[in-house]
Amino acid sequence: MIKEGYTSNERIKEESDFLRGNISGLLHDGGITHFPSEEEFLLKFHGITQQDNRDERLIRKKNGQERNWLFMLRLRLPGGRITPSQWLAAETLSDQFGNGTLKLTTRQAIQIHGVVKQDLKQTMKDIHHAAITTIAASGDATRNVMVSLHPEDSGIHETVFNQARELSRKLEPQTHAYHEIWLDAKRIYSGAEEEPLYGPGYLPRKFKIAFTLPPENDVDVYAQDLSFVAIEKEGKLLGYDILAGGGMGYAYGNPGSFPRLADIIGFCFPEQVEEVARQVLLIHKEFSTRCNRKTSRLRYTIASKGLDWFTNELATRLPFSLQAARPFSLSTNGDAADVPGRQTIEIEGGRIQNSNRQQLKTAFHEIASIHQGDFFITGNQNLVIDGITPDTAEQIKSIIGKYNLLPNDSGLRRNSSACTSLPFCPQALTDSERLLPKLVDELEPQLKELGLWDEDISIRMTGCPNGCSRPYLAELAFVGRGPGKYNIWMGGSRRGDRLGFIYQESVPVKEIADVLRPVFARFAAERNQGEGFGDWSIRALHPQSL
């Protein structure tokens, strides 16, 4: 029974028959091009987001037309791993049913945009046939588990990577609705179905998990609900430090919502990871509010009840005691350095397409057609060609050169990241992915003039404060405030362990380059030896330092 004060979404989940709702009936109704709000909400649990082309919204309304309804499908790829054959399958699906592009996300997933309702079921079937799923890639459940690792690097890397993927599998929703709706499976429950971990109400909001092995941190472990930082000694995996209560998004005008860094709460052994994850998730499920979705994340529960309360509550649930956290050091939340057999290709905005600048789609099609290893999507929206064999090394090198996949970009462009935003995201207040490359074009002449061309500066942009590109951890960030306006954030660290601060609010996009010109000039003149932009801006520009 739904408690008084709960949001309407809680009723929808409870009454959905474990995420079925009337999705199947409406899916086969050829007279409608989109789903009503209740089924729209349930579709998210299946990895599907209903959108429309907002560039066309006003003109279509003036012409008396309904919105141009489209759907985004998010592929759940634990650790960002995708095989060449799966890559080619995703590419084919985007060509056949979507807009012909792929979007690499900051959670190491892939989005297919532009699918129309009549093609949804066939697209979902083909995704399944490629041995990929979209279950819980959205919705109030455990999202795509991130891993800042390449399993071929060492035995420890492989162990951690495999443990993360196994945890992802264990935390997937068990409802049979996904198979019934999209894969034509027969209903196997004649009575009440069970969802052992989540129950019929699932979680109050999403739950995000990440793993890393220091010093790498492209997954931003401090930005997750729960993170496991692998601790090794003399080539042996000892266990994991546990971080909990991080998160990025917040809502303007709501002081009760805010970005927050995760706290380090202890250390566990490898065989204890699953139980720790389950119990932290259950604390979120049982104690996070279901009355206000803007503050129904684990970080707000910890912030309001206190870290001591949280650690004590966790201790009462675990059949073992957590040990004191072990020391670790993170060097960067950029991507790992390449080694023989591995090549990272920077993808601006994570968008795989053919453009005037680069023929990325064609290039990766050719590479996937011959590559014998895997691809990995990084937390920075880049693509790693991993496990390059001697048999294909020269061919892949030739393709990389042919399509100029390693251009001499500035450090700013190399370290840029952006959410999708307009024209598809319903939450967007302004542009992000489409705008950031143009903004970097404006900023690069300043950097070259000041001798900062090769300076690695992490720069992130989002079209709203939800923070999908984790902007509050970046050295320089632009967060959408309204149409054509952005809050400028500075001061995050290259390690991903410090929140930035708002430097200026509601800056029109046409003024951003002018606002930053004196900032970059001061940085070039005042920074200490080896001091990064984020560290300098905290020292020189943070309000408390002035």
Coordinates of C-alpha atoms in Angstrom, one line a residue:
M1 CA 0.0 0.0 0.0
I2 CA 1.3 3.4 -0.9
K3 CA 2.0 5.6 2.1
E4 CA 0.5 9.1 2.3
G5 CA 2.8 11.7 0.9
Y6 CA 4.5 9.4 -1.6
T7 CA 5.0 10.7 -5.1
S8 CA 2.7 9.5 -7.9
N9 CA 5.7 7.5 -9.3
E10 CA 5.6 5.3 -6.3
R11 CA 2.1 4.4 -7.0
I12 CA 3.0 3.7 -10.7
K13 CA 5.7 1.3 -9.6
E14 CA 3.6 -0.5 -7.0
E15 CA 0.7 -1.0 -9.4
S16 CA 2.8 -1.8 -12.5
D17 CA 2.8 -5.6 -12.0
F18 CA 6.6 -5.5 -11.8
L19 CA 7.2 -3.0 -14.6
R20 CA 4.6 -4.3 -17.1
G21 CA 2.0 -1.6 -16.8
N22 CA 0.2 -1.4 -20.1
I23 CA 3.4 -1.1 -22.1
S24 CA 2.7 -4.2 -24.2
G25 CA -0.9 -3.1 -25.1
L26 CA 0.2 0.4 -26.1
L27 CA 3.2 -0.8 -27.9
H28 CA 0.9 -2.7 -30.4
D29 CA -1.5 0.3 -30.7
G30 CA -0.6 1.7 -34.1
G31 CA -2.9 4.7 -33.6
I32 CA -0.5 6.4 -31.1
T33 CA 3.1 7.5 -31.6
H34 CA 4.0 7.8 -28.0
F35 CA 3.2 6.6 -24.5
P36 CA 1.2 8.3 -21.7
S37 CA 3.1 9.5 -18.6
E38 CA 2.7 6.3 -16.6
E39 CA 4.1 4.0 -19.2
E40 CA 6.7 6.6 -20.2
F41 CA 8.0 6.3 -16.6
L42 CA 8.0 2.5 -16.6
L43 CA 9.8 2.4 -19.9
K44 CA 12.9 3.9 -18.2
F45 CA 13.3 0.7 -16.2
H46 CA 13.6 -1.1 -19.6
G47 CA 16.4 1.3 -20.7
I48 CA 14.1 3.4 -22.9
T49 CA 13.5 7.2 -22.7
Q50 CA 10.7 8.9 -24.5
Q51 CA 11.8 12.1 -26.1
D52 CA 10.9 14.5 -28.9
N53 CA 12.9 16.8 -31.2
R54 CA 12.7 20.0 -29.2
D55 CA 14.1 22.0 -32.2
E56 CA 10.9 21.3 -34.0
R57 CA 8.5 21.6 -31.0
L58 CA 7.3 25.2 -31.5
I59 CA 6.9 25.0 -35.3
R60 CA 5.0 21.8 -35.1
K61 CA 2.7 23.2 -32.4
K62 CA 2.0 26.3 -34.6
N63 CA 1.2 23.9 -37.5
G64 CA -1.2 21.9 -35.4
Q65 CA 1.0 18.9 -35.4
E66 CA 1.9 16.6 -32.5
R67 CA 5.5 16.5 -31.3
N68 CA 8.0 14.5 -33.3
W69 CA 8.1 11.6 -30.8
L70 CA 11.3 9.6 -30.6
F71 CA 12.9 7.1 -28.2
M72 CA 16.4 6.8 -26.8
L73 CA 17.6 3.3 -26.0
R74 CA 20.5 2.9 -23.6
L75 CA 22.7 -0.2 -23.8
R76 CA 23.8 -1.6 -20.4
L77 CA 27.5 -2.3 -20.7
P78 CA 29.1 -3.1 -17.3
G79 CA 32.6 -1.7 -17.3
G80 CA 32.0 -0.2 -20.8
R81 CA 33.2 -3.4 -22.6
I82 CA 31.7 -4.1 -26.0
T83 CA 32.9 -6.6 -28.6
P84 CA 33.6 -5.6 -32.2
S85 CA 30.6 -7.7 -33.3
Q86 CA 28.4 -6.0 -30.8
W87 CA 29.7 -2.6 -31.9
L88 CA 28.7 -3.5 -35.5
A89 CA 25.3 -4.6 -34.3
A90 CA 24.7 -1.4 -32.5
E91 CA 25.9 0.6 -35.5
T92 CA 23.5 -1.4 -37.7
L93 CA 20.6 -0.7 -35.4
S94 CA 21.3 3.0 -35.3
D95 CA 21.4 3.1 -39.1
Q96 CA 18.2 1.0 -39.5
F97 CA 16.0 2.3 -36.7
G98 CA 17.8 5.4 -35.2
N99 CA 19.4 8.6 -36.4
G100 CA 22.6 6.9 -37.6
T101 CA 24.8 7.9 -34.7
L102 CA 25.9 6.4 -31.4
K103 CA 26.4 8.3 -28.2
L104 CA 29.0 7.1 -25.7
T105 CA 27.9 8.2 -22.2
T106 CA 29.8 9.2 -19.1
R107 CA 28.6 5.9 -17.5
Q108 CA 30.4 3.8 -20.1
A109 CA 27.1 3.0 -21.9
I110 CA 25.9 3.6 -25.4
Q111 CA 22.8 5.5 -26.4
I112 CA 20.9 4.9 -29.7
H113 CA 18.8 8.0 -30.5
G114 CA 15.9 8.6 -32.8
V115 CA 13.9 5.3 -32.7
V116 CA 10.2 5.6 -33.5
K117 CA 7.6 3.8 -31.5
Q118 CA 6.7 1.3 -34.3
D119 CA 10.3 0.1 -34.4
L120 CA 10.9 -0.2 -30.7
K121 CA 10.2 -3.9 -30.3
Q122 CA 12.3 -5.0 -33.2
T123 CA 15.2 -2.8 -32.1
M124 CA 14.9 -4.3 -28.6
K125 CA 14.9 -7.8 -30.0
D126 CA 18.0 -7.1 -32.1
I127 CA 19.8 -5.7 -29.1
H128 CA 19.1 -9.0 -27.3
H129 CA 20.3 -11.0 -30.2
A130 CA 23.6 -9.1 -30.0
A131 CA 23.9 -10.4 -26.4
I132 CA 23.3 -6.9 -25.0
T133 CA 20.6 -5.8 -22.6
T134 CA 19.0 -2.4 -21.7
I135 CA 17.4 -3.6 -18.5
A136 CA 17.8 -0.9 -15.7
A137 CA 20.0 1.2 -17.9
S138 CA 17.6 3.9 -16.6
G139 CA 15.0 3.9 -13.9
D140 CA 15.0 3.4 -10.1
A141 CA 17.4 0.5 -9.9
T142 CA 21.1 -0.1 -10.0
R143 CA 22.5 1.6 -13.1
N144 CA 25.4 0.5 -15.4
V145 CA 28.3 -0.5 -13.1
M146 CA 31.4 1.4 -14.0
V147 CA 34.9 0.1 -14.0
S148 CA 38.1 2.2 -14.5
L149 CA 40.1 -0.8 -15.6
H150 CA 41.4 -2.7 -18.6
P151 CA 41.4 -6.4 -17.6
E152 CA 44.2 -7.3 -19.9
D153 CA 46.6 -5.0 -18.0
S154 CA 47.2 -7.5 -15.1
G155 CA 45.7 -10.3 -13.1
I156 CA 44.4 -7.9 -10.5
H157 CA 42.7 -5.7 -13.2
E158 CA 41.0 -8.8 -14.6
T159 CA 39.8 -9.9 -11.1
V160 CA 38.4 -6.5 -10.3
F161 CA 36.8 -6.1 -13.7
N162 CA 35.1 -9.5 -13.5
Q163 CA 33.9 -8.9 -10.0
A164 CA 32.3 -5.6 -11.1
R165 CA 30.5 -7.3 -14.0
E166 CA 29.3 -10.1 -11.7
L167 CA 28.0 -7.6 -9.2
S168 CA 26.2 -5.8 -12.0
R169 CA 24.5 -9.1 -13.0
K170 CA 23.5 -9.9 -9.4
L171 CA 21.9 -6.4 -9.0
E172 CA 19.8 -6.5 -12.1
P173 CA 16.0 -6.5 -11.6
Q174 CA 14.6 -10.0 -11.9
T175 CA 11.2 -9.2 -13.3
H176 CA 10.2 -11.3 -16.3
A177 CA 8.4 -8.3 -17.8
Y178 CA 11.4 -7.4 -20.0
H179 CA 11.4 -10.8 -21.7
E180 CA 7.6 -10.8 -22.1
I181 CA 7.2 -7.4 -23.6
W182 CA 10.3 -7.3 -25.9
L183 CA 11.2 -10.9 -26.5
D184 CA 7.7 -12.5 -26.7
A185 CA 8.4 -14.8 -23.8
K186 CA 5.4 -16.4 -22.2
R187 CA 4.4 -15.3 -18.7
I188 CA 5.9 -17.8 -16.2
Y189 CA 4.1 -16.5 -13.1
S190 CA 0.6 -17.6 -12.5
G191 CA 0.5 -16.1 -9.1
A192 CA 2.4 -13.3 -7.4
E193 CA 5.8 -12.6 -8.9
E194 CA 8.8 -11.8 -6.8
E195 CA 11.5 -9.2 -7.1
P196 CA 13.9 -10.5 -4.3
L197 CA 16.1 -7.4 -3.9
Y198 CA 13.9 -4.6 -5.0
G199 CA 10.3 -5.5 -4.3
P200 CA 7.4 -4.1 -6.2
G201 CA 8.4 -0.5 -5.3
Y202 CA 12.0 -0.8 -6.5
L203 CA 14.2 2.0 -5.3
P204 CA 13.3 5.6 -4.4
R205 CA 15.7 6.7 -7.1
K206 CA 18.6 5.4 -9.1
F207 CA 21.7 3.8 -7.6
K208 CA 25.2 4.1 -9.1
I209 CA 28.2 1.9 -8.5
A210 CA 31.8 2.2 -9.7
F211 CA 35.1 0.2 -9.3
T212 CA 38.6 1.4 -9.8
L213 CA 42.2 0.4 -9.2
P214 CA 44.4 3.4 -8.2
P215 CA 45.7 5.6 -9.6
E216 CA 43.1 5.6 -12.3
N217 CA 39.7 7.4 -11.7
D218 CA 37.9 8.1 -15.0
V219 CA 34.8 6.7 -13.3
D220 CA 34.9 9.5 -10.6
V221 CA 34.5 7.2 -7.5
Y222 CA 33.6 10.2 -5.3
A223 CA 30.6 10.9 -7.5
Q224 CA 28.9 7.5 -7.0
D225 CA 26.3 6.2 -4.5
L226 CA 28.8 3.4 -3.9
S227 CA 32.3 2.8 -5.0
F228 CA 34.9 0.1 -4.5
V229 CA 38.6 1.2 -4.7
A230 CA 40.8 -1.8 -5.1
I231 CA 43.7 -2.1 -2.7
E232 CA 46.7 -4.1 -3.9
K233 CA 50.0 -5.1 -2.3
E234 CA 52.9 -6.7 -4.1
G235 CA 50.7 -7.7 -7.0
K236 CA 48.0 -9.2 -4.8
L237 CA 44.4 -7.9 -4.5
L238 CA 43.8 -7.3 -0.7
G239 CA 40.3 -6.0 -1.0
Y240 CA 38.5 -2.7 -1.4
D241 CA 38.1 0.6 0.3
I242 CA 34.4 1.5 0.3
L243 CA 33.0 5.0 -0.6
A244 CA 29.4 5.9 -0.2
G245 CA 27.0 8.8 -0.6
G246 CA 28.3 10.7 -3.6
G247 CA 26.3 12.3 -6.4
M248 CA 26.2 15.2 -8.8
G249 CA 22.8 16.5 -9.7
Y250 CA 20.8 19.1 -8.0
A251 CA 17.8 21.4 -8.6
Y252 CA 17.9 25.2 -9.0
G253 CA 16.0 26.9 -6.3
N254 CA 16.0 23.9 -4.0
P255 CA 18.6 24.3 -1.2
G256 CA 17.9 20.8 -0.1
S257 CA 19.5 19.3 -3.2
F258 CA 23.3 19.6 -3.9
P259 CA 26.2 17.7 -5.3
R260 CA 28.2 15.7 -2.7
L261 CA 31.4 13.8 -2.5
A262 CA 31.3 10.3 -1.3
D263 CA 32.7 9.4 2.2
I264 CA 35.3 6.7 2.7
I265 CA 33.6 4.3 5.2
G266 CA 35.9 1.3 5.5
F267 CA 37.5 -1.7 3.8
C268 CA 36.2 -5.1 2.8
F269 CA 37.6 -8.2 1.4
P270 CA 36.7 -9.3 -2.2
E271 CA 34.3 -12.0 -1.1
Q272 CA 32.4 -9.4 0.9
V273 CA 31.7 -7.0 -1.9
E274 CA 28.3 -8.3 -2.9
E275 CA 26.9 -8.3 0.6
V276 CA 28.2 -4.7 1.2
A277 CA 26.6 -3.6 -2.1
R278 CA 23.3 -5.3 -1.2
Q279 CA 23.1 -3.8 2.2
V280 CA 24.0 -0.2 1.2
L281 CA 21.4 -0.5 -1.6
L282 CA 18.8 -1.7 0.9
I283 CA 19.5 1.2 3.2
H284 CA 18.8 3.5 0.3
K285 CA 15.7 1.6 -0.5
E286 CA 14.3 1.7 3.0
F287 CA 15.4 5.1 4.3
S288 CA 15.7 7.5 1.3
T289 CA 12.6 9.6 0.9
R290 CA 9.9 8.6 -1.5
C291 CA 8.0 11.8 -1.0
N292 CA 10.3 14.1 -3.1
R293 CA 12.3 12.7 -6.0
K294 CA 14.6 15.7 -6.1
T295 CA 16.1 14.6 -2.8
S296 CA 15.5 10.8 -2.9
R297 CA 19.1 9.8 -3.4
L298 CA 21.4 8.1 -0.9
R299 CA 23.6 11.1 -0.5
Y300 CA 20.7 13.1 0.9
T301 CA 19.9 10.4 3.4
I302 CA 23.5 10.3 4.6
A303 CA 23.6 14.1 4.7
S304 CA 20.4 14.4 6.8
K305 CA 20.9 11.5 9.1
G306 CA 24.6 11.7 9.5
L307 CA 27.5 9.6 8.4
D308 CA 27.7 7.9 11.9
W309 CA 24.1 6.9 11.6
F310 CA 24.8 5.4 8.1
T311 CA 27.9 3.4 9.2
N312 CA 26.1 2.2 12.3
E313 CA 23.1 1.1 10.3
L314 CA 25.3 -0.7 7.8
A315 CA 27.3 -2.4 10.6
T316 CA 24.1 -3.8 12.1
R317 CA 23.2 -5.4 8.7
L318 CA 26.5 -6.9 7.8
P319 CA 27.5 -10.4 9.1
F320 CA 31.1 -9.2 9.3
S321 CA 32.9 -6.0 10.5
L322 CA 34.4 -3.6 8.0
Q323 CA 38.0 -2.9 8.6
A324 CA 39.6 0.6 8.6
A325 CA 40.2 2.0 5.2
R326 CA 43.6 1.5 3.6
P327 CA 45.5 4.5 2.1
F328 CA 45.2 5.0 -1.6
S329 CA 46.1 7.7 -4.1
L330 CA 44.3 8.8 -7.3
S331 CA 46.4 10.6 -9.9
T332 CA 43.8 11.6 -12.5
N333 CA 40.2 11.3 -13.6
G334 CA 41.4 11.4 -17.2
D335 CA 41.9 8.2 -19.1
A336 CA 44.6 5.7 -18.5
A337 CA 47.8 5.9 -20.5
D338 CA 48.0 3.7 -23.5
V339 CA 50.3 0.7 -23.4
P340 CA 51.3 -1.7 -26.3
G341 CA 48.2 -3.3 -27.7
R342 CA 45.9 -0.5 -26.6
Q343 CA 44.9 2.8 -28.2
T344 CA 42.5 5.4 -26.8
I345 CA 40.6 7.6 -29.3
E346 CA 39.2 10.8 -27.9
I347 CA 35.6 11.3 -29.0
E348 CA 34.3 14.8 -28.7
G349 CA 31.0 14.8 -26.8
G350 CA 31.0 11.0 -27.1
R351 CA 29.2 11.2 -30.5
I352 CA 30.1 8.6 -33.1
Q353 CA 29.2 10.1 -36.4
N354 CA 30.7 11.2 -39.7
S355 CA 31.3 15.0 -39.6
N356 CA 33.4 17.5 -41.5
R357 CA 36.0 17.2 -38.7
Q358 CA 36.3 13.4 -38.5
Q359 CA 34.7 10.3 -40.1
L360 CA 34.5 8.5 -36.8
K361 CA 31.6 6.2 -37.8
T362 CA 33.3 4.9 -40.9
A363 CA 36.6 4.6 -39.1
F364 CA 35.3 2.5 -36.3
H365 CA 33.3 0.4 -38.7
E366 CA 36.5 -0.5 -40.5
I367 CA 38.3 -1.2 -37.2
A368 CA 35.5 -3.3 -35.7
S369 CA 35.5 -5.4 -38.9
I370 CA 39.1 -6.6 -38.3
H371 CA 39.7 -6.1 -34.6
Q372 CA 40.2 -9.2 -32.5
G373 CA 40.1 -7.7 -29.1
D374 CA 37.4 -5.5 -27.4
F375 CA 36.4 -1.9 -27.3
F376 CA 36.1 -0.1 -23.9
I377 CA 34.1 3.1 -23.3
T378 CA 35.7 5.3 -20.7
G379 CA 34.0 7.5 -18.1
N380 CA 35.2 10.4 -20.3
Q381 CA 33.2 9.3 -23.3
N382 CA 36.3 8.1 -25.2
L383 CA 36.7 4.7 -26.9
V384 CA 39.6 2.4 -26.2
I385 CA 40.7 -0.2 -28.8
D386 CA 42.0 -2.9 -26.5
G387 CA 43.8 -6.2 -27.2
I388 CA 45.2 -5.2 -30.5
T389 CA 47.0 -8.2 -31.9
P390 CA 50.2 -8.3 -34.0
D391 CA 48.0 -9.6 -36.9
T392 CA 45.9 -6.5 -37.0
A393 CA 48.2 -3.8 -35.5
E394 CA 49.4 -2.3 -38.8
Q395 CA 45.9 -2.3 -40.3
I396 CA 44.4 -0.6 -37.3
K397 CA 47.3 1.9 -37.3
S398 CA 46.7 2.6 -40.9
I399 CA 42.9 3.2 -40.3
I400 CA 43.7 5.6 -37.4
G401 CA 46.0 7.6 -39.7
K402 CA 43.7 7.5 -42.6
Y403 CA 40.8 9.1 -40.6
N404 CA 43.0 11.3 -38.5
L405 CA 41.8 9.8 -35.2
L406 CA 44.7 11.2 -33.3
P407 CA 44.7 14.9 -34.2
N408 CA 46.9 17.5 -32.4
D409 CA 44.1 18.8 -30.2
S410 CA 44.5 21.2 -27.4
G411 CA 44.6 19.8 -23.8
L412 CA 41.2 21.4 -23.3
R413 CA 39.6 19.6 -26.2
R414 CA 41.2 16.3 -25.2
N415 CA 39.7 16.5 -21.8
S416 CA 36.2 17.7 -22.7
S417 CA 33.0 16.0 -21.9
A418 CA 29.4 16.9 -22.6
C419 CA 25.9 15.4 -22.0
T420 CA 23.4 15.1 -24.9
S421 CA 21.1 17.9 -23.9
L422 CA 19.2 19.6 -26.7
P423 CA 17.5 18.8 -28.9
F424 CA 16.5 15.4 -27.3
C425 CA 16.8 15.5 -23.5
P426 CA 13.5 16.6 -21.9
Q427 CA 15.4 18.0 -18.9
A428 CA 17.7 20.3 -20.8
L429 CA 17.6 24.0 -20.3
T430 CA 20.1 24.8 -23.0
D431 CA 22.7 23.2 -25.3
S432 CA 25.6 21.1 -24.3
E433 CA 27.0 18.5 -26.7
R434 CA 26.3 20.7 -29.8
L435 CA 27.8 23.8 -28.2
L436 CA 30.9 22.7 -26.4
P437 CA 33.1 22.1 -29.5
K438 CA 32.2 25.6 -30.7
L439 CA 33.1 27.1 -27.4
V440 CA 36.4 25.2 -27.4
D441 CA 37.1 26.6 -30.9
E442 CA 36.7 30.1 -29.3
L443 CA 39.0 29.3 -26.3
E444 CA 41.8 27.6 -28.2
P445 CA 43.4 30.7 -29.7
Q446 CA 43.7 32.2 -26.2
L447 CA 45.3 29.0 -24.9
K448 CA 47.8 29.0 -27.8
E449 CA 48.7 32.6 -27.3
L450 CA 49.3 32.0 -23.6
G451 CA 51.4 28.9 -24.1
L452 CA 48.6 26.7 -22.7
W453 CA 47.8 24.6 -25.7
D454 CA 49.1 21.3 -24.3
E455 CA 47.9 22.0 -20.7
D456 CA 45.5 19.3 -19.6
I457 CA 42.4 21.1 -18.3
S458 CA 39.3 19.0 -17.6
I459 CA 36.3 20.8 -19.1
R460 CA 32.7 19.6 -18.8
M461 CA 29.4 20.9 -19.9
T462 CA 25.8 20.1 -19.1
G463 CA 22.5 21.6 -20.3
C464 CA 21.0 21.5 -16.8
P465 CA 22.1 21.1 -13.2
N466 CA 21.4 17.3 -13.2
G467 CA 25.1 17.0 -13.9
C468 CA 25.3 13.9 -16.2
S469 CA 28.8 14.8 -17.2
R470 CA 29.8 15.2 -13.6
P471 CA 30.7 18.9 -14.1
Y472 CA 31.1 19.8 -10.4
L473 CA 34.3 17.7 -10.3
A474 CA 35.8 19.3 -13.4
E475 CA 38.5 22.0 -13.3
L476 CA 36.3 24.1 -15.5
A477 CA 32.6 23.5 -16.2
F478 CA 29.6 25.1 -17.8
V479 CA 26.2 24.2 -16.3
G480 CA 23.1 25.3 -18.1
R481 CA 21.1 28.0 -16.3
G482 CA 18.6 28.9 -18.9
P483 CA 18.4 29.3 -22.7
G484 CA 21.9 30.4 -23.9
K485 CA 23.1 31.0 -20.3
Y486 CA 25.5 29.0 -18.1
N487 CA 26.9 29.0 -14.6
I488 CA 30.7 28.8 -14.8
W489 CA 32.2 26.4 -12.3
M490 CA 35.9 26.1 -11.4
G491 CA 38.1 24.3 -8.9
G492 CA 37.6 20.6 -9.3
S493 CA 40.7 18.6 -9.2
R494 CA 42.3 16.4 -11.8
R495 CA 42.1 13.6 -9.3
G496 CA 38.3 13.8 -9.1
D497 CA 38.3 14.2 -5.3
R498 CA 37.1 17.9 -4.9
L499 CA 34.0 19.8 -5.8
G500 CA 34.4 23.0 -7.6
F501 CA 32.7 26.4 -7.0
I502 CA 30.6 28.8 -9.0
Y503 CA 32.8 31.5 -10.4
Q504 CA 30.0 33.4 -12.3
E505 CA 26.3 32.8 -12.7
S506 CA 24.0 33.0 -15.8
V507 CA 26.8 34.0 -18.2
P508 CA 25.5 34.3 -21.8
V509 CA 27.3 31.9 -24.1
K510 CA 28.6 34.7 -26.3
E511 CA 30.4 36.2 -23.3
I512 CA 32.1 33.1 -21.9
A513 CA 35.3 33.4 -23.9
D514 CA 35.7 37.1 -22.8
V515 CA 35.0 36.1 -19.1
L516 CA 37.7 33.4 -19.3
R517 CA 40.3 35.4 -21.2
P518 CA 41.7 37.2 -18.0
V519 CA 41.4 34.0 -16.0
F520 CA 43.6 32.0 -18.4
A521 CA 46.0 34.9 -18.5
R522 CA 46.3 34.9 -14.8
F523 CA 46.7 31.2 -14.7
A524 CA 49.5 31.3 -17.2
A525 CA 51.3 34.0 -15.2
E526 CA 50.7 33.0 -11.6
R527 CA 50.6 29.2 -11.4
N528 CA 53.2 27.3 -9.5
Q529 CA 55.4 24.7 -11.1
G530 CA 53.2 21.7 -12.0
E531 CA 50.0 23.3 -10.6
G532 CA 46.9 22.4 -12.5
F533 CA 44.1 24.8 -13.4
G534 CA 41.7 23.4 -10.8
D535 CA 44.3 23.7 -8.0
W536 CA 45.3 27.2 -9.1
S537 CA 41.7 28.4 -9.3
I538 CA 41.0 27.2 -5.8
R539 CA 44.0 29.1 -4.6
A540 CA 43.5 32.2 -6.6
L541 CA 39.8 32.6 -7.3
H542 CA 37.8 30.7 -4.7
P543 CA 35.8 33.2 -2.6
Q544 CA 37.4 32.0 0.6
S545 CA 40.8 32.7 -0.8
L546 CA 40.1 36.3 -1.8

